[in-house]
């Protein structure tokens, strides 16, 4: 049975690691200062690869350290091998690293093994047969939402990266019960399967990091997708979002609002704006009462968001009593919506209002503007006041959104 062969192999590799961990060994840099490989990573991979090749000469092997020839196509049986997942932990902490092995047959991962070498914990999964930890069956995942989830997250999200803007993930960190960066993807997924964490998010992983852990999570009823909810592929780097069905849905629906392309984001600039004509059309999208918009334009400061030369959004800040600033008429060009430009402008408004000495930011919207009410609350705004029939009394006429009549004005505030 292939699984017992794999377990035996992994245990043997584990023994080799435990024997060598306190000896001196060479460390080499791969792509960057956090991407290291030691002699031991290589020796362990060689041991694993040689045994697989001897027993299953027709199988292909995709190993992190490149001991075997990398397969061109994922046909037949393919082994994904990470001899030490969490090399930095291995070097610095001498624990919390794993041997991760997955076996894919004709494009489908059938077996996954994650072995925590120092804790002697073997997590195993077979597609359709469930998952176990040291032989004990793992039970179905409990459903969680971000607000009650204890998360494992790769800390690189705080820095600009090619996958996702830090400001999209920040609310997840803020809203969750707590976040940890454990530094070993396969183990974090295995812990998720065992209910020790409730979600895992990383910006970049390779197939040998997640192939085994993904099956473990799926076998206890969890979901593993990219940060944009797409199926995970096994042919290169990918982001990974894993957790119970409700956790993944919550992240997708309420946090990762839309796919942000790496190209669209970096050249977004938000600058002060002087002339009314150019932003008029945008501002009246936010407030159809043009006379009022005009007045606010004179009274406050206007900022526009630019992608190259294209004006894609605008907002205004108006000073109110008591170190308060009101954010008014924040609008994004319809064809540029859902690209997080709104979030970027809101963040910009917070920064500018703070720089102007503001202590509180105020924003008002309609009772029927459900999306906006969600958007502001996610950005840390709380309900402050309601002015009933404001829109009726101010001549807005009959406006309906989401099946609701626009009537009352809702104001929200957040401290700066
Ligand atoms: P490794 O230790 O086997 O390299 C750390 O947050 C996790 O991401 C670890 O599982 C680590 O695996 C993995 N990782 C580190 N650098 C990576 C890279 N350049 N590409 C993909 N995954 C990486
Ligand atoms: Ca590795």
CSV table of C-alpha atoms and ligand atoms in Angstrom, one decimal:
chain,number,residue,atom,x,y,z
A,1,UNK,CA,0.0,0.0,0.0
A,2,UNK,CA,1.4,3.3,-1.1
A,3,UNK,CA,0.4,5.1,2.0
A,4,UNK,CA,2.3,2.8,4.3
A,5,UNK,CA,5.3,3.2,2.1
A,6,UNK,CA,5.0,6.9,2.4
A,7,UNK,CA,4.6,6.9,6.1
A,8,UNK,CA,7.6,4.7,6.5
A,9,UNK,CA,9.6,6.9,4.3
A,10,UNK,CA,8.6,10.1,6.1
A,11,UNK,CA,9.3,8.5,9.5
A,12,UNK,CA,12.8,7.6,8.3
A,13,UNK,CA,13.4,11.1,7.0
A,14,UNK,CA,12.1,12.4,10.3
A,15,UNK,CA,14.7,10.4,12.2
A,16,UNK,CA,17.4,11.7,9.9
A,17,UNK,CA,16.4,15.3,10.7
A,18,UNK,CA,16.2,14.7,14.5
A,19,UNK,CA,19.7,13.2,14.4
A,20,UNK,CA,21.2,16.1,12.5
A,21,UNK,CA,19.3,19.0,13.9
A,22,UNK,CA,21.8,19.7,16.7
A,23,UNK,CA,24.9,19.2,14.5
A,24,UNK,CA,26.4,22.1,12.5
A,25,UNK,CA,25.3,22.3,9.0
A,26,UNK,CA,25.6,24.8,6.1
A,27,UNK,CA,22.9,27.3,5.3
A,28,UNK,CA,22.5,28.8,1.9
A,29,UNK,CA,20.4,31.6,0.6
A,30,UNK,CA,18.0,30.9,-2.3
A,31,UNK,CA,16.0,33.8,-3.5
A,32,UNK,CA,16.2,36.1,-0.6
A,33,UNK,CA,17.1,36.5,3.1
A,34,UNK,CA,14.1,34.5,4.3
A,35,UNK,CA,14.4,31.8,1.7
A,36,UNK,CA,17.0,29.4,2.9
A,37,UNK,CA,18.1,25.9,2.3
A,38,UNK,CA,20.4,23.8,4.5
A,39,UNK,CA,22.4,20.7,3.8
A,40,UNK,CA,19.8,18.8,5.7
A,41,UNK,CA,16.9,19.9,3.5
A,42,UNK,CA,18.9,18.5,0.5
A,43,UNK,CA,19.9,15.3,2.3
A,44,UNK,CA,16.3,14.6,3.4
A,45,UNK,CA,15.0,15.3,-0.1
A,46,UNK,CA,17.6,13.0,-1.6
A,47,UNK,CA,16.6,10.2,0.8
A,48,UNK,CA,13.0,10.6,-0.1
A,49,UNK,CA,13.5,10.9,-3.8
A,50,UNK,CA,15.8,8.0,-4.0
A,51,UNK,CA,13.4,5.7,-2.2
A,52,UNK,CA,10.5,6.7,-4.3
A,53,UNK,CA,12.5,6.3,-7.5
A,54,UNK,CA,13.6,2.8,-6.5
A,55,UNK,CA,10.2,1.6,-5.6
A,56,UNK,CA,8.1,3.5,-8.2
A,57,UNK,CA,10.4,4.2,-11.1
A,58,UNK,CA,7.6,5.4,-13.3
A,59,UNK,CA,6.4,8.1,-10.8
A,60,UNK,CA,7.3,11.8,-11.2
A,61,UNK,CA,8.5,13.9,-8.3
A,62,UNK,CA,8.2,17.6,-7.7
A,63,UNK,CA,10.5,18.4,-4.9
A,64,UNK,CA,11.3,21.8,-3.5
A,65,UNK,CA,15.1,21.4,-3.7
A,66,UNK,CA,15.1,20.0,-7.2
A,67,UNK,CA,16.7,16.6,-6.5
A,68,UNK,CA,14.6,14.9,-9.1
A,69,UNK,CA,13.8,16.3,-12.6
A,70,UNK,CA,10.8,18.5,-12.3
A,71,UNK,CA,7.9,17.0,-14.3
A,72,UNK,CA,6.7,18.9,-17.4
A,73,UNK,CA,3.1,17.8,-17.0
A,74,UNK,CA,1.2,16.6,-14.0
A,75,UNK,CA,0.2,13.3,-15.6
A,76,UNK,CA,0.4,9.8,-14.1
A,77,UNK,CA,1.5,9.8,-10.5
A,78,UNK,CA,3.3,12.8,-9.2
A,79,UNK,CA,4.8,13.2,-5.7
A,80,UNK,CA,5.0,16.7,-4.2
A,81,UNK,CA,7.8,16.7,-1.7
A,82,UNK,CA,8.9,19.4,0.7
A,83,UNK,CA,11.6,17.8,2.8
A,84,UNK,CA,11.5,20.6,5.4
A,85,UNK,CA,8.6,23.0,5.3
A,86,UNK,CA,9.4,25.9,7.5
A,87,UNK,CA,13.1,26.0,7.1
A,88,UNK,CA,13.4,29.2,9.1
A,89,UNK,CA,11.7,27.6,12.0
A,90,UNK,CA,14.0,24.6,11.6
A,91,UNK,CA,17.1,26.8,11.8
A,92,UNK,CA,16.0,29.2,14.5
A,93,UNK,CA,13.5,27.3,16.6
A,94,UNK,CA,14.4,23.7,16.0
A,95,UNK,CA,10.7,22.9,15.9
A,96,UNK,CA,7.5,23.7,14.2
A,97,UNK,CA,8.6,22.5,10.8
A,98,UNK,CA,7.2,19.5,8.8
A,99,UNK,CA,7.9,17.0,6.1
A,100,UNK,CA,5.1,17.5,3.6
A,101,UNK,CA,4.3,14.9,0.9
A,102,UNK,CA,1.3,14.7,-1.4
A,103,UNK,CA,0.6,12.1,-4.0
A,104,UNK,CA,-1.3,13.2,-7.1
A,105,UNK,CA,-2.8,10.7,-9.5
A,106,UNK,CA,-3.9,12.0,-12.9
A,107,UNK,CA,-4.3,15.5,-11.7
A,108,UNK,CA,-6.1,14.8,-8.4
A,109,UNK,CA,-4.3,14.7,-5.0
A,110,UNK,CA,-5.2,11.4,-3.5
A,111,UNK,CA,-3.0,11.3,-0.4
A,112,UNK,CA,-1.6,14.0,1.8
A,113,UNK,CA,1.0,13.6,4.7
A,114,UNK,CA,2.2,16.3,6.9
A,115,UNK,CA,4.7,15.2,9.6
A,116,UNK,CA,5.6,17.5,12.4
A,117,UNK,CA,9.0,16.1,13.0
A,118,UNK,CA,9.8,17.3,16.5
A,119,UNK,CA,6.3,16.8,17.9
A,120,UNK,CA,6.1,13.4,16.2
A,121,UNK,CA,2.6,14.2,14.9
A,122,UNK,CA,1.7,12.5,11.6
A,123,UNK,CA,-1.3,14.1,9.8
A,124,UNK,CA,-2.6,11.9,7.0
A,125,UNK,CA,-5.5,12.2,4.5
A,126,UNK,CA,-6.8,10.1,1.8
A,127,UNK,CA,-9.3,11.5,-0.6
A,128,UNK,CA,-12.8,10.4,0.3
A,129,UNK,CA,-11.6,8.6,3.4
A,130,UNK,CA,-11.1,11.4,5.9
A,131,UNK,CA,-8.0,12.6,7.8
A,132,UNK,CA,-6.2,11.3,10.8
A,133,UNK,CA,-3.6,12.5,13.4
A,134,UNK,CA,-1.4,9.8,14.7
A,135,UNK,CA,-4.1,7.3,13.7
A,136,UNK,CA,-7.0,9.2,15.4
A,137,UNK,CA,-9.8,10.4,13.0
A,138,UNK,CA,-10.1,14.1,12.8
A,139,UNK,CA,-13.6,15.4,13.1
A,140,UNK,CA,-15.4,17.8,10.8
A,141,UNK,CA,-14.4,21.4,11.0
A,142,UNK,CA,-16.5,23.8,13.1
A,143,UNK,CA,-18.0,26.6,11.1
A,144,UNK,CA,-16.4,30.0,11.8
A,145,UNK,CA,-16.7,33.6,10.6
A,146,UNK,CA,-13.8,36.0,10.7
A,147,UNK,CA,-15.1,37.5,14.0
A,148,UNK,CA,-14.8,34.3,15.8
A,149,UNK,CA,-11.8,32.8,14.1
A,150,UNK,CA,-8.3,32.3,15.4
A,151,UNK,CA,-6.1,32.7,12.3
A,152,UNK,CA,-2.8,31.6,11.0
A,153,UNK,CA,-1.5,34.1,8.5
A,154,UNK,CA,1.7,34.6,6.6
A,155,UNK,CA,2.9,38.0,7.9
A,156,UNK,CA,4.2,39.2,4.6
A,157,UNK,CA,0.7,40.5,3.9
A,158,UNK,CA,1.6,43.8,5.8
A,159,UNK,CA,4.1,44.7,3.1
A,160,UNK,CA,3.2,45.5,-0.5
A,161,UNK,CA,3.0,42.2,-2.4
A,162,UNK,CA,1.8,41.1,-5.8
A,163,UNK,CA,-1.2,39.3,-4.5
A,164,UNK,CA,-3.3,41.7,-2.5
A,165,UNK,CA,-3.2,45.1,-1.0
A,166,UNK,CA,-2.4,45.1,2.8
A,167,UNK,CA,-5.4,47.3,3.4
A,168,UNK,CA,-7.7,44.6,2.2
A,169,UNK,CA,-6.4,42.1,4.7
A,170,UNK,CA,-6.0,44.5,7.6
A,171,UNK,CA,-9.7,44.4,8.5
A,172,UNK,CA,-9.5,40.6,8.7
A,173,UNK,CA,-6.6,40.9,11.2
A,174,UNK,CA,-8.5,43.5,13.1
A,175,UNK,CA,-11.8,41.6,13.3
A,176,UNK,CA,-10.5,38.1,14.0
A,177,UNK,CA,-10.0,36.7,17.5
A,178,UNK,CA,-6.2,36.7,16.9
A,179,UNK,CA,-3.6,36.0,14.3
A,180,UNK,CA,-0.4,34.1,14.3
A,181,UNK,CA,2.2,33.6,11.7
A,182,UNK,CA,3.6,30.1,12.3
A,183,UNK,CA,5.9,30.0,9.3
A,184,UNK,CA,5.2,26.5,8.0
A,185,UNK,CA,2.4,26.3,5.5
A,186,UNK,CA,1.8,22.6,5.5
A,187,UNK,CA,1.7,22.5,9.3
A,188,UNK,CA,-0.7,25.5,9.4
A,189,UNK,CA,-3.1,23.7,7.1
A,190,UNK,CA,-2.7,20.5,9.2
A,191,UNK,CA,-3.5,22.4,12.3
A,192,UNK,CA,-6.5,23.9,10.6
A,193,UNK,CA,-7.7,20.3,9.8
A,194,UNK,CA,-7.2,19.4,13.5
A,195,UNK,CA,-9.2,22.5,14.7
A,196,UNK,CA,-6.2,24.2,16.3
A,197,UNK,CA,-6.6,27.3,14.1
A,198,UNK,CA,-9.7,28.3,12.2
A,199,UNK,CA,-8.3,29.8,9.0
A,200,UNK,CA,-5.1,30.1,7.1
A,201,UNK,CA,-4.1,32.8,4.6
A,202,UNK,CA,-0.9,33.2,2.7
A,203,UNK,CA,0.1,35.3,-0.2
A,204,UNK,CA,2.4,32.9,-1.8
A,205,UNK,CA,2.9,29.2,-1.6
A,206,UNK,CA,4.3,26.5,-3.9
A,207,UNK,CA,2.5,23.2,-4.6
A,208,UNK,CA,4.8,21.3,-2.2
A,209,UNK,CA,3.8,23.7,0.6
A,210,UNK,CA,0.1,23.2,0.3
A,211,UNK,CA,-0.8,20.1,-1.7
A,212,UNK,CA,-0.8,17.7,1.3
A,213,UNK,CA,-2.3,20.3,3.7
A,214,UNK,CA,-5.1,21.2,1.3
A,215,UNK,CA,-6.3,17.6,1.1
A,216,UNK,CA,-6.2,17.4,5.0
A,217,UNK,CA,-8.5,20.4,5.2
A,218,UNK,CA,-10.8,19.2,2.5
A,219,UNK,CA,-11.2,15.8,4.1
A,220,UNK,CA,-12.6,17.5,7.3
A,221,UNK,CA,-15.1,19.5,5.2
A,222,UNK,CA,-13.0,22.7,4.8
A,223,UNK,CA,-12.4,24.7,1.7
A,224,UNK,CA,-9.1,25.8,0.2
A,225,UNK,CA,-9.0,28.3,-2.6
A,226,UNK,CA,-7.0,31.3,-3.8
A,227,UNK,CA,-7.5,34.7,-2.1
A,228,UNK,CA,-10.0,35.5,-4.9
A,229,UNK,CA,-12.0,32.3,-4.5
A,230,UNK,CA,-10.5,30.5,-7.5
A,231,UNK,CA,-9.6,26.8,-7.5
A,232,UNK,CA,-5.9,26.2,-6.5
A,233,UNK,CA,-3.6,25.0,-9.3
A,234,UNK,CA,-0.5,23.0,-8.8
A,235,UNK,CA,1.7,24.6,-11.4
A,236,UNK,CA,3.3,27.5,-9.6
A,237,UNK,CA,3.0,30.1,-6.9
A,238,UNK,CA,-0.4,30.9,-5.6
A,239,UNK,CA,-2.2,32.6,-2.7
A,240,UNK,CA,-4.1,30.3,-0.4
A,241,UNK,CA,-7.2,30.9,1.7
A,242,UNK,CA,-8.3,28.0,3.8
A,243,UNK,CA,-10.9,27.4,6.5
A,244,UNK,CA,-14.5,26.2,7.0
A,245,UNK,CA,-17.0,26.9,4.3
A,246,UNK,CA,-18.4,29.9,6.2
A,247,UNK,CA,-15.0,31.3,7.0
A,248,UNK,CA,-13.9,31.3,3.4
A,249,UNK,CA,-17.3,32.7,2.2
A,250,UNK,CA,-17.0,35.5,4.8
A,251,UNK,CA,-13.5,36.5,3.7
A,252,UNK,CA,-14.5,36.4,0.1
A,253,UNK,CA,-17.8,38.3,0.5
A,254,UNK,CA,-17.0,40.8,3.1
A,255,UNK,CA,-13.3,41.4,2.9
A,256,UNK,CA,-11.8,40.6,-0.5
A,257,UNK,CA,-14.2,42.7,-2.4
A,258,UNK,CA,-12.8,42.2,-5.8
A,259,UNK,CA,-9.8,41.0,-7.6
A,260,UNK,CA,-7.1,43.6,-7.4
A,261,UNK,CA,-4.7,43.3,-10.2
A,262,UNK,CA,-1.1,44.1,-9.5
A,263,UNK,CA,-1.1,46.3,-12.5
A,264,UNK,CA,-4.1,48.4,-11.5
A,265,UNK,CA,-3.0,49.3,-8.1
A,266,UNK,CA,0.5,50.7,-7.9
A,267,UNK,CA,-0.1,53.7,-10.2
A,268,UNK,CA,-3.2,54.8,-8.4
A,269,UNK,CA,-2.5,58.3,-7.1
A,270,UNK,CA,-4.8,60.5,-5.0
A,271,UNK,CA,-4.1,64.2,-5.3
A,272,UNK,CA,-5.7,67.5,-4.4
A,273,UNK,CA,-8.0,68.8,-7.0
A,274,UNK,CA,-8.9,72.4,-7.9
A,275,UNK,CA,-11.4,72.7,-10.7
A,276,UNK,CA,-15.0,71.7,-10.4
A,277,UNK,CA,-15.8,70.8,-14.0
A,278,UNK,CA,-13.6,67.8,-14.3
A,279,UNK,CA,-15.0,66.0,-11.2
A,280,UNK,CA,-18.6,67.2,-11.4
A,281,UNK,CA,-19.9,64.0,-13.1
A,282,UNK,CA,-18.3,61.9,-10.5
A,283,UNK,CA,-19.4,63.9,-7.5
A,284,UNK,CA,-23.1,63.9,-8.6
A,285,UNK,CA,-22.9,60.1,-8.7
A,286,UNK,CA,-22.4,60.3,-5.0
A,287,UNK,CA,-25.0,63.0,-4.4
A,288,UNK,CA,-27.5,63.9,-7.1
A,289,UNK,CA,-28.2,67.2,-5.4
A,290,UNK,CA,-25.8,69.3,-7.5
A,291,UNK,CA,-26.4,72.6,-5.8
A,292,UNK,CA,-25.3,71.0,-2.6
A,293,UNK,CA,-22.3,69.4,-4.2
A,294,UNK,CA,-21.3,72.8,-5.6
A,295,UNK,CA,-21.6,74.4,-2.2
A,296,UNK,CA,-19.5,71.6,-0.6
A,297,UNK,CA,-16.9,72.0,-3.3
A,298,UNK,CA,-16.4,75.7,-2.4
A,299,UNK,CA,-16.5,74.9,1.3
A,300,UNK,CA,-14.1,72.0,1.5
A,301,UNK,CA,-11.2,70.3,-0.2
A,302,UNK,CA,-11.6,67.9,-3.1
A,303,UNK,CA,-9.3,65.0,-4.0
A,304,UNK,CA,-9.2,62.9,-7.1
A,305,UNK,CA,-8.0,59.4,-7.7
A,306,UNK,CA,-6.0,59.0,-10.9
A,307,UNK,CA,-5.0,55.9,-12.8
A,308,UNK,CA,-2.5,57.3,-15.2
A,309,UNK,CA,-4.3,60.3,-16.6
A,310,UNK,CA,-7.8,58.9,-16.0
A,311,UNK,CA,-9.8,60.3,-13.1
A,312,UNK,CA,-11.3,57.2,-11.6
A,313,UNK,CA,-12.7,58.6,-8.3
A,314,UNK,CA,-13.1,61.6,-6.1
A,315,UNK,CA,-14.0,62.6,-2.6
A,316,UNK,CA,-14.2,65.8,-0.5
A,317,UNK,CA,-13.3,66.7,3.0
A,318,UNK,CA,-15.3,69.4,4.8
A,319,UNK,CA,-14.2,70.8,8.2
A,320,UNK,CA,-17.0,70.7,10.8
A,321,UNK,CA,-17.2,71.9,14.3
A,322,UNK,CA,-15.0,70.4,17.1
A,323,UNK,CA,-12.1,69.0,15.1
A,324,UNK,CA,-14.4,66.9,13.0
A,325,UNK,CA,-14.1,66.4,9.3
A,326,UNK,CA,-16.9,65.2,7.1
A,327,UNK,CA,-16.1,62.9,4.2
A,328,UNK,CA,-18.6,63.8,1.4
A,329,UNK,CA,-19.3,62.6,-2.1
A,330,UNK,CA,-16.9,59.8,-2.3
A,331,UNK,CA,-17.4,58.3,-5.7
A,332,UNK,CA,-15.8,55.8,-8.0
A,333,UNK,CA,-16.3,55.8,-11.8
A,334,UNK,CA,-18.8,52.9,-12.4
A,335,UNK,CA,-16.5,50.9,-14.7
A,336,UNK,CA,-13.8,51.2,-12.0
A,337,UNK,CA,-15.9,50.0,-9.1
A,338,UNK,CA,-15.0,46.9,-7.1
A,339,UNK,CA,-11.3,47.5,-7.6
A,340,UNK,CA,-10.7,48.8,-4.1
A,341,UNK,CA,-10.3,52.3,-5.3
A,342,UNK,CA,-13.0,53.3,-2.8
A,343,UNK,CA,-11.0,51.7,0.1
A,344,UNK,CA,-7.9,53.5,-1.1
A,345,UNK,CA,-9.7,56.9,-1.1
A,346,UNK,CA,-11.2,56.3,2.3
A,347,UNK,CA,-7.8,55.4,3.7
A,348,UNK,CA,-6.4,58.6,2.0
A,349,UNK,CA,-9.2,60.6,3.6
A,350,UNK,CA,-8.4,59.2,7.1
A,351,UNK,CA,-4.7,60.2,6.6
A,352,UNK,CA,-5.4,63.7,5.3
A,353,UNK,CA,-8.0,64.5,7.9
A,354,UNK,CA,-5.6,63.4,10.6
A,355,UNK,CA,-2.9,65.6,9.1
A,356,UNK,CA,-5.3,68.5,9.1
A,357,UNK,CA,-5.7,68.0,12.8
A,358,UNK,CA,-9.0,66.2,12.7
A,359,UNK,CA,-10.0,64.0,15.7
A,360,UNK,CA,-13.0,62.4,14.1
A,361,UNK,CA,-14.2,61.6,10.6
A,362,UNK,CA,-17.9,61.8,9.9
A,363,UNK,CA,-19.7,60.3,6.9
A,364,UNK,CA,-23.4,60.3,6.1
A,365,UNK,CA,-25.3,58.2,3.7
A,366,UNK,CA,-28.9,57.0,3.1
A,367,UNK,CA,-30.8,54.2,4.9
A,368,UNK,CA,-31.0,52.3,1.6
A,369,UNK,CA,-27.3,52.5,0.8
A,370,UNK,CA,-26.6,49.0,2.1
A,371,UNK,CA,-23.2,48.6,0.4
A,372,UNK,CA,-22.0,51.9,1.8
A,373,UNK,CA,-23.2,51.1,5.3
A,374,UNK,CA,-21.2,47.9,5.1
A,375,UNK,CA,-18.2,49.6,3.6
A,376,UNK,CA,-18.0,52.3,6.3
A,377,UNK,CA,-18.5,49.9,9.1
A,378,UNK,CA,-15.8,47.6,7.8
A,379,UNK,CA,-13.5,50.7,7.8
A,380,UNK,CA,-14.1,51.2,11.5
A,381,UNK,CA,-17.1,53.6,11.4
A,382,UNK,CA,-19.9,53.3,14.0
A,383,UNK,CA,-23.4,54.6,13.8
A,384,UNK,CA,-23.7,58.1,15.2
A,385,UNK,CA,-27.1,59.6,14.3
A,386,UNK,CA,-30.2,59.3,12.2
A,387,UNK,CA,-32.1,62.1,10.6
A,388,UNK,CA,-35.4,60.8,9.7
A,389,UNK,CA,-36.9,61.9,6.3
A,390,UNK,CA,-33.8,63.9,5.5
A,391,UNK,CA,-33.8,62.9,1.9
A,392,UNK,CA,-37.6,63.5,1.5
A,393,UNK,CA,-37.3,66.9,3.0
A,394,UNK,CA,-34.3,67.9,0.9
A,395,UNK,CA,-36.1,67.2,-2.4
A,396,UNK,CA,-34.3,64.0,-3.5
A,397,UNK,CA,-37.6,62.6,-4.9
A,398,UNK,CA,-38.3,58.9,-5.0
A,399,UNK,CA,-35.1,56.9,-5.0
A,400,UNK,CA,-35.0,53.2,-4.4
A,401,UNK,CA,-31.9,51.1,-3.7
A,402,UNK,CA,-31.9,47.3,-2.9
A,403,UNK,CA,-35.7,47.4,-2.7
A,404,UNK,CA,-35.6,50.1,0.0
A,405,UNK,CA,-36.9,53.7,-0.3
A,406,UNK,CA,-34.3,56.4,0.4
A,407,UNK,CA,-35.6,58.3,3.3
A,408,UNK,CA,-33.4,58.7,6.4
A,409,UNK,CA,-29.9,60.0,6.6
A,410,UNK,CA,-27.5,57.9,8.6
A,411,UNK,CA,-24.3,59.4,9.9
A,412,UNK,CA,-21.4,57.3,11.1
A,413,UNK,CA,-18.1,58.4,12.7
A,414,UNK,CA,-14.7,57.0,13.4
A,415,UNK,CA,-12.0,58.4,15.6
A,416,UNK,CA,-8.8,59.5,13.9
B,1,LIG,P1,9.7,26.6,3.2
B,1,LIG,O1,10.1,26.9,4.6
B,1,LIG,O2,9.7,25.2,2.8
B,1,LIG,O3,10.5,27.5,2.2
B,1,LIG,C1,6.5,30.5,5.4
B,1,LIG,O4,5.5,31.5,5.7
B,1,LIG,C2,5.9,29.4,4.5
B,1,LIG,O5,6.0,29.9,3.1
B,1,LIG,C3,6.7,28.2,4.6
B,1,LIG,O6,5.8,27.1,4.4
B,1,LIG,C4,7.7,28.3,3.5
B,1,LIG,O7,8.2,27.1,3.1
B,1,LIG,C5,6.9,29.0,2.5
B,1,LIG,N1,7.8,29.9,1.6
B,1,LIG,C6,8.9,30.5,2.0
B,1,LIG,N2,9.4,31.2,0.9
B,1,LIG,C7,8.6,30.9,-0.1
B,1,LIG,C8,8.6,31.3,-1.5
B,1,LIG,N3,9.6,32.1,-2.0
B,1,LIG,N4,7.7,30.8,-2.3
B,1,LIG,C9,6.7,30.0,-1.8
B,1,LIG,N5,6.7,29.6,-0.5
B,1,LIG,C10,7.6,30.1,0.3
B,2,LIG,CA1,11.2,23.6,2.2
